[in-house]
Amino acid sequence: MLKDKNVILGVTGGIAAYKSVEIASRLRKAGASVHVIMTAGAQNFVTSMTFREITGNPVITTMWGEITNHQVEHIALAELADLMIIAPATANFIAKAAAGMADDMLTTTVLATKVPIFFAPAMNSNMYNNQLTQANIKRLVELGWRFIPPASGHLACGTDGIGRLPEPAEILDFVENELSHEEDFIGKKLLVTAAGTYEPIDPVRYIGNRSSGKMGYAIAEAAKKRGAEVTLVSGPSALTAPAGVKLVRVETAAQMRQAVLEFFDEADIIIKAAAVADYRVREVADQKIKKNDDELVLVLEKNPDILFELGQKKKSGQILVGFAAETQHLLEYAKAKLEKKNLDMIVANDVSRKDAGFNVDTNAVKLLYRDGTVQELPVMTKYKLANELLNMVIKL
Ligand code: CTP
């Protein structure tokens, strides 16, 4: 992946800067041409000479020196690069990047380049967990920049916690893994549904479920990053749509059905991660229901099963993926849904687990296929799982 790539390695002023020397060395061994830019802070921890020897290229330490090599003029370098890695990325540097500042060579290059940028934050746990740092990271992630999660362990400041720079080999693995997913969905149209639906009772009340939409939004984001044209049909959710994704907001199962049918024909891949309400209130009250009696009886009637309908309409070449949210008999129920709804793959989700299912950031699933194969995946973040699912979809 990294062979013949021009990589800008940004080094900022944290104690973990010494590990960047090994990152530079590994990048070079992988066949990349490495251009190091050091902030003033970084130069207190490692010398530019070390990086020059390791990379065989001039090291940029200031914006104001004499330009001796045209390749290192800041815009030129920003354009020459194939990717950028900032490791370690201090809280200060992340804040400056999030604010769009350009007060030294590294911030300037970050602002001027259009290539993928990876940040590997390393800092004290409290600084990392601070709401400001987290808000800065969130802002950058929303804009498409990538963060390599810090490791937990003993920190230079003497405490234990999150904030360690991951090992150089792990950083390179992460980068290579992300790059290998680049653009394999170009030319593919993906329709994904997310979150639960709300079924109204009266103007102020509804029947809903605990789905946050995290899984569906993660799939939309990952597919978009891999080049797909993505339509996200979402029930009510607090999440923001990933950049570049077409978002269609709906509330009820009936509205979701209508939106999905509108985009179904043109979609190559349909992933139904939404938790659709199976029933709706038969007679929705026009006015707020008053609490008069001791008992209130609501009659519910069945909603259409959208996925079942899609399975009937599916054309050859379309890939249809469903989810099965179960609290018991996971494989048995999931297999029945796979067959009944004519799916190519079903993601079986044990929602009784604390680390999986509704409203958490991780998921642990089993994938079932038409040929009877079952694949168990370990607990992972929903974003990583989204990429795993897309890997399987491409194979299908
Ligand atoms: N689904 C759907 N329309 C519905 C209900 C479910 O499209 N009215 C889809 C979901 O998006 C999901 C799959 O069907 O991809 C399975 O949903 P799930 O709630 O697990 O199963 P149900 O078919 O509703 O069956 P049950 O509630 O009895 O488990």
XYZ file of N, CA, C and O and ligand atoms in Angstrom, residues 272 274 276-278 304-307 322-325 337 341, ligand 1:
89
model
N -30.410 -2.735 5.343
C -31.496 -2.256 6.190
C -31.137 -2.405 7.665
O -31.437 -3.405 8.300
N -32.183 -0.254 9.914
C -33.190 0.431 10.734
C -33.970 -0.551 11.606
O -34.173 -1.702 11.244
N -37.316 -0.955 12.443
C -38.646 -0.498 12.023
C -39.692 -0.999 13.018
O -39.656 -2.164 13.417
N -40.611 -0.127 13.381
C -41.681 -0.557 14.294
C -42.582 -1.557 13.576
O -42.979 -1.338 12.438
N -42.870 -2.654 14.238
C -43.691 -3.686 13.605
C -45.173 -3.323 13.617
O -45.942 -3.830 12.816
N -46.247 -2.626 7.326
C -45.687 -3.469 6.259
C -44.254 -3.838 6.607
O -43.543 -3.049 7.233
N -43.830 -5.047 6.236
C -42.433 -5.435 6.421
C -41.671 -4.977 5.175
O -41.776 -5.580 4.104
N -40.934 -3.891 5.324
C -40.275 -3.253 4.170
C -39.261 -4.213 3.540
O -39.215 -4.389 2.329
N -38.486 -4.841 4.410
C -37.426 -5.723 3.908
C -38.012 -6.911 3.144
O -37.480 -7.330 2.113
N -29.965 -7.567 5.510
C -30.836 -7.199 6.618
C -30.138 -7.380 7.952
O -29.043 -7.962 8.032
N -30.755 -6.884 8.976
C -30.282 -7.085 10.342
C -31.332 -7.908 11.074
O -32.518 -7.830 10.756
N -30.903 -8.668 12.052
C -31.850 -9.351 12.913
C -31.492 -8.987 14.342
O -30.401 -9.302 14.814
N -32.381 -8.270 14.992
C -32.162 -7.912 16.391
C -32.880 -8.950 17.229
O -34.101 -9.071 17.150
N -35.239 -15.374 9.084
C -35.456 -14.069 8.439
C -34.708 -13.987 7.113
O -35.209 -13.422 6.143
N -37.132 -13.405 3.973
C -37.060 -12.082 3.333
C -36.177 -12.091 2.087
O -35.901 -11.041 1.514
N -37.731 -4.685 8.869
C -38.426 -3.999 7.914
N -39.733 -3.655 8.104
C -40.375 -4.013 9.232
C -39.685 -4.732 10.225
C -38.361 -5.053 10.020
O -37.827 -3.654 6.872
N -41.650 -3.676 9.378
C -36.326 -5.057 8.637
C -35.327 -4.442 9.574
O -34.822 -3.231 9.040
C -34.246 -5.492 9.668
C -34.985 -6.785 9.452
O -36.218 -6.440 8.809
O -33.268 -5.379 8.642
C -35.283 -7.581 10.699
O -35.896 -6.795 11.656
P -36.263 -7.390 13.082
O -36.930 -6.330 13.887
O -35.086 -8.101 13.642
O -37.288 -8.533 12.693
P -38.796 -8.582 12.313
O -38.898 -9.037 10.891
O -39.499 -7.310 12.655
O -39.305 -9.795 13.213
P -39.496 -9.854 14.819
O -39.769 -8.445 15.277
O -40.664 -10.765 14.968
O -38.219 -10.424 15.376
